[in-house]
Amino acid sequence: MTAGTTVTAPDGTEVVLGEIGTSVLLKNSRVRVWEVSLAPSEAQAWHLHHNPYVVLCLSTSPCHMDWLDGSPARHLSETVGGSVHRPVSPVHMLTNDGDAPYLNRLIELLDLGEEASGDPYFAVAGVPAEAGFEQAGEIPAKVVVDEDDVRVQHLTPEAGESYTWHTGANPALVVDLDLEHPDVTYLEPGESYALPAKPDRTSGFNLVELRYYSRPRT
């Protein structure tokens, strides 16, 4: 991480970089999960990503992203339960332009970036290649990101419903979008997770599969 590092803008102004999120919720040798929370009109510090990352939206508000190099601002309008997979990017900052709080979970994919631990990853014998649900029939889930590196599903159970999800051959994360209990759980290949039943319908869960572990490691 580069928080505290001083960089120079094109106009010669010196800028001290900040953290990429508000707080770290989970950290291991594979991923680091941040909370990014912005009140209306609040802006992040200028910051830099050294690792590709996945953004999961929990509470939405119109935002824009400024770039220190002077590139045109990017305006964002995210959907709760939605997700985006982003590569390493230049120094930037996010500002909440709306009247509502903005909240996300930002998952850094450490093994794809500069902070790769070098820890070997081995396939687990006997684990099915694909993740899936224990329950049969129609599941209230839709795929919101489907790329070679990452697959993200958004699951929205009704009140009182519970589903058990089995990971496949890759590590995965379960992110609870319930603002009362916004938990993040990391799962190894072959592990299962029983999504808790809620007394009321919430924004559901994001299920994040780290597909890049299926590729040969070098």
CSV table of C-alpha atoms in Angstrom, one decimal:
chain,number,residue,atom,x,y,z
A,1,MET,CA,0.0,0.0,0.0
A,2,THR,CA,1.1,3.5,-0.7
A,3,ALA,CA,-0.7,5.6,1.9
A,4,GLY,CA,1.6,8.4,3.1
A,5,THR,CA,3.6,8.4,-0.2
A,6,THR,CA,4.0,11.9,-1.8
A,7,VAL,CA,3.3,12.1,-5.5
A,8,THR,CA,3.4,15.1,-7.9
A,9,ALA,CA,0.5,16.2,-10.0
A,10,PRO,CA,1.0,17.5,-13.6
A,11,ASP,CA,0.9,21.1,-12.3
A,12,GLY,CA,3.7,20.4,-9.8
A,13,THR,CA,1.5,20.2,-6.8
A,14,GLU,CA,2.6,17.6,-4.2
A,15,VAL,CA,-0.1,15.2,-3.1
A,16,VAL,CA,0.1,12.8,-0.1
A,17,LEU,CA,-1.8,9.6,-0.9
A,18,GLY,CA,-4.3,8.2,1.4
A,19,GLU,CA,-5.8,4.7,2.0
A,20,ILE,CA,-8.0,3.2,-0.7
A,21,GLY,CA,-10.9,2.6,1.7
A,22,THR,CA,-12.3,3.6,5.1
A,23,SER,CA,-11.3,0.4,7.0
A,24,VAL,CA,-10.1,-3.1,6.3
A,25,LEU,CA,-12.7,-5.8,7.1
A,26,LEU,CA,-10.8,-9.0,6.1
A,27,LYS,CA,-7.2,-9.7,5.2
A,28,ASN,CA,-5.3,-12.9,4.3
A,29,SER,CA,-2.6,-13.7,1.8
A,30,ARG,CA,-5.1,-13.9,-1.1
A,31,VAL,CA,-7.4,-10.9,-0.6
A,32,ARG,CA,-7.9,-7.7,1.3
A,33,VAL,CA,-11.5,-6.4,1.7
A,34,TRP,CA,-12.1,-2.8,2.4
A,35,GLU,CA,-15.2,-0.8,3.4
A,36,VAL,CA,-15.5,2.4,1.4
A,37,SER,CA,-18.0,4.7,3.1
A,38,LEU,CA,-18.8,8.3,1.9
A,39,ALA,CA,-21.4,10.6,3.3
A,40,PRO,CA,-23.1,13.1,0.9
A,41,SER,CA,-20.5,15.5,-0.6
A,42,GLU,CA,-17.6,13.6,1.1
A,43,ALA,CA,-14.6,12.6,-1.0
A,44,GLN,CA,-11.9,10.0,-0.6
A,45,ALA,CA,-8.3,10.9,-0.4
A,46,TRP,CA,-6.2,10.6,-3.5
A,47,HIS,CA,-5.1,7.0,-3.7
A,48,LEU,CA,-3.5,4.4,-5.9
A,49,HIS,CA,-4.3,0.7,-6.5
A,50,HIS,CA,-1.5,-1.8,-6.8
A,51,ASN,CA,-3.9,-4.8,-7.2
A,52,PRO,CA,-6.9,-5.4,-9.4
A,53,TYR,CA,-10.1,-5.3,-7.4
A,54,VAL,CA,-13.8,-6.0,-7.3
A,55,VAL,CA,-16.3,-3.4,-6.1
A,56,LEU,CA,-19.6,-4.6,-4.5
A,57,CYS,CA,-22.3,-1.9,-3.9
A,58,LEU,CA,-24.2,-1.9,-0.6
A,59,SER,CA,-25.7,1.6,-0.6
A,60,THR,CA,-25.8,3.8,-3.7
A,61,SER,CA,-25.5,7.5,-4.5
A,62,PRO,CA,-24.3,9.3,-7.6
A,63,CYS,CA,-20.5,9.6,-7.5
A,64,HIS,CA,-17.7,10.7,-9.7
A,65,MET,CA,-14.1,9.7,-10.0
A,66,ASP,CA,-11.3,12.3,-10.5
A,67,TRP,CA,-7.9,11.4,-11.9
A,68,LEU,CA,-4.7,13.1,-10.7
A,69,ASP,CA,-3.3,13.1,-14.2
A,70,GLY,CA,-6.1,15.4,-15.4
A,71,SER,CA,-8.1,12.8,-17.4
A,72,PRO,CA,-11.8,13.5,-17.7
A,73,ALA,CA,-13.8,12.5,-14.6
A,74,ARG,CA,-15.8,9.3,-14.6
A,75,HIS,CA,-19.4,9.5,-13.4
A,76,LEU,CA,-20.7,6.5,-11.6
A,77,SER,CA,-24.3,5.3,-10.9
A,78,GLU,CA,-24.1,2.0,-9.2
A,79,THR,CA,-26.9,-0.4,-8.3
A,80,VAL,CA,-27.1,-2.2,-4.9
A,81,GLY,CA,-26.1,-5.8,-5.4
A,82,GLY,CA,-24.2,-4.8,-8.6
A,83,SER,CA,-20.5,-5.3,-9.0
A,84,VAL,CA,-17.6,-4.2,-11.2
A,85,HIS,CA,-14.1,-5.7,-11.7
A,86,ARG,CA,-11.4,-3.1,-12.3
A,87,PRO,CA,-7.7,-3.3,-13.2
A,88,VAL,CA,-4.9,-1.5,-11.5
A,89,SER,CA,-5.5,2.2,-12.2
A,90,PRO,CA,-3.7,5.6,-11.9
A,91,VAL,CA,-4.1,7.9,-8.9
A,92,HIS,CA,-7.7,8.9,-8.4
A,93,MET,CA,-10.3,9.8,-5.8
A,94,LEU,CA,-14.1,9.2,-5.5
A,95,THR,CA,-16.6,11.9,-4.5
A,96,ASN,CA,-20.2,11.3,-3.4
A,97,ASP,CA,-22.3,13.8,-5.4
A,98,GLY,CA,-25.7,12.7,-4.1
A,99,ASP,CA,-27.9,13.2,-1.0
A,100,ALA,CA,-27.6,9.6,0.3
A,101,PRO,CA,-24.7,7.7,1.9
A,102,TYR,CA,-22.5,5.6,-0.5
A,103,LEU,CA,-21.1,2.3,0.8
A,104,ASN,CA,-19.3,-0.5,-0.9
A,105,ARG,CA,-17.0,-3.5,-0.3
A,106,LEU,CA,-13.8,-3.4,-2.3
A,107,ILE,CA,-12.0,-6.7,-2.7
A,108,GLU,CA,-8.3,-6.5,-3.6
A,109,LEU,CA,-7.1,-9.5,-5.6
A,110,LEU,CA,-3.6,-9.7,-4.2
A,111,ASP,CA,-2.3,-12.6,-6.2
A,112,LEU,CA,-3.0,-10.7,-9.4
A,113,GLY,CA,-1.2,-7.5,-8.3
A,114,GLU,CA,2.0,-6.2,-6.8
A,115,GLU,CA,1.2,-7.6,-3.4
A,116,ALA,CA,1.1,-11.3,-4.4
A,117,SER,CA,2.4,-13.4,-1.5
A,118,GLY,CA,4.0,-16.0,-3.7
A,119,ASP,CA,2.2,-18.7,-1.6
A,120,PRO,CA,1.6,-21.7,-3.8
A,121,TYR,CA,-2.0,-22.6,-4.6
A,122,PHE,CA,-2.9,-26.3,-5.1
A,123,ALA,CA,-6.1,-27.7,-6.4
A,124,VAL,CA,-8.1,-29.8,-3.9
A,125,ALA,CA,-8.8,-33.3,-5.0
A,126,GLY,CA,-12.4,-34.4,-5.2
A,127,VAL,CA,-13.9,-30.9,-5.3
A,128,PRO,CA,-16.3,-30.2,-8.2
A,129,ALA,CA,-15.0,-27.6,-10.6
A,130,GLU,CA,-18.1,-25.4,-10.4
A,131,ALA,CA,-19.7,-23.8,-7.4
A,132,GLY,CA,-23.4,-24.5,-6.8
A,133,PHE,CA,-26.4,-24.5,-4.4
A,134,GLU,CA,-27.5,-27.4,-2.3
A,135,GLN,CA,-31.1,-26.7,-3.0
A,136,ALA,CA,-32.8,-27.9,-6.1
A,137,GLY,CA,-35.0,-25.8,-8.4
A,138,GLU,CA,-35.0,-22.2,-9.2
A,139,ILE,CA,-32.6,-20.0,-7.2
A,140,PRO,CA,-33.1,-16.2,-6.9
A,141,ALA,CA,-29.7,-15.4,-8.2
A,142,LYS,CA,-28.3,-13.6,-11.2
A,143,VAL,CA,-24.8,-13.2,-12.5
A,144,VAL,CA,-23.6,-9.6,-12.4
A,145,VAL,CA,-19.9,-10.2,-13.3
A,146,ASP,CA,-18.8,-13.1,-15.5
A,147,GLU,CA,-15.1,-12.8,-16.5
A,148,ASP,CA,-12.1,-15.1,-16.8
A,149,ASP,CA,-10.8,-13.8,-13.5
A,150,VAL,CA,-13.9,-13.3,-11.4
A,151,ARG,CA,-17.5,-14.4,-11.3
A,152,VAL,CA,-20.0,-12.6,-9.1
A,153,GLN,CA,-23.6,-13.6,-8.4
A,154,HIS,CA,-26.2,-11.5,-6.6
A,155,LEU,CA,-28.6,-13.6,-4.6
A,156,THR,CA,-31.8,-12.1,-3.1
A,157,PRO,CA,-33.7,-14.5,-0.8
A,158,GLU,CA,-37.2,-13.7,0.4
A,159,ALA,CA,-37.8,-13.2,4.1
A,160,GLY,CA,-37.2,-16.5,6.0
A,161,GLU,CA,-35.5,-18.2,3.1
A,162,SER,CA,-32.0,-19.8,3.5
A,163,TYR,CA,-29.7,-21.3,0.9
A,164,THR,CA,-26.5,-23.3,1.2
A,165,TRP,CA,-23.8,-22.5,-1.3
A,166,HIS,CA,-20.9,-24.9,-2.1
A,167,THR,CA,-17.7,-23.4,-3.5
A,168,GLY,CA,-16.1,-25.2,-6.4
A,169,ALA,CA,-12.4,-25.5,-7.2
A,170,ASN,CA,-11.7,-21.9,-6.5
A,171,PRO,CA,-11.6,-19.7,-3.3
A,172,ALA,CA,-14.7,-17.5,-2.9
A,173,LEU,CA,-16.2,-14.8,-0.8
A,174,VAL,CA,-19.7,-14.3,0.5
A,175,VAL,CA,-20.6,-10.7,1.1
A,176,ASP,CA,-23.8,-10.0,3.1
A,177,LEU,CA,-25.4,-6.8,1.8
A,178,ASP,CA,-27.7,-6.4,4.8
A,179,LEU,CA,-26.7,-3.0,6.3
A,180,GLU,CA,-27.6,-4.4,9.8
A,181,HIS,CA,-25.2,-7.3,9.4
A,182,PRO,CA,-22.8,-6.6,6.6
A,183,ASP,CA,-20.5,-9.6,7.0
A,184,VAL,CA,-17.7,-10.8,4.7
A,185,THR,CA,-16.7,-14.5,4.7
A,186,TYR,CA,-13.8,-16.1,2.8
A,187,LEU,CA,-14.2,-19.7,1.7
A,188,GLU,CA,-11.6,-22.2,0.6
A,189,PRO,CA,-12.3,-24.6,-2.3
A,190,GLY,CA,-14.8,-27.3,-1.3
A,191,GLU,CA,-16.2,-25.3,1.7
A,192,SER,CA,-19.9,-24.6,2.2
A,193,TYR,CA,-21.8,-21.6,3.6
A,194,ALA,CA,-25.4,-21.5,4.8
A,195,LEU,CA,-26.7,-18.0,4.0
A,196,PRO,CA,-28.6,-16.9,7.1
A,197,ALA,CA,-32.4,-16.5,6.8
A,198,LYS,CA,-33.5,-12.9,7.5
A,199,PRO,CA,-36.8,-11.8,9.1
A,200,ASP,CA,-37.3,-9.3,6.3
A,201,ARG,CA,-36.2,-9.2,2.7
A,202,THR,CA,-32.8,-7.4,2.4
A,203,SER,CA,-30.5,-6.5,-0.5
A,204,GLY,CA,-29.3,-10.1,-0.4
A,205,PHE,CA,-25.8,-11.4,-0.9
A,206,ASN,CA,-22.9,-11.2,-3.4
A,207,LEU,CA,-21.1,-14.5,-4.1
A,208,VAL,CA,-17.6,-13.9,-5.5
A,209,GLU,CA,-15.7,-16.7,-7.2
A,210,LEU,CA,-11.9,-16.1,-7.7
A,211,ARG,CA,-11.7,-17.9,-11.0
A,212,TYR,CA,-8.1,-17.0,-11.8
A,213,TYR,CA,-6.9,-19.8,-9.5
A,214,SER,CA,-8.0,-22.3,-12.2
A,215,ARG,CA,-5.3,-21.1,-14.5
A,216,PRO,CA,-1.8,-22.6,-14.2
A,217,ARG,CA,0.3,-20.8,-11.7
A,218,THR,CA,3.7,-19.4,-12.7
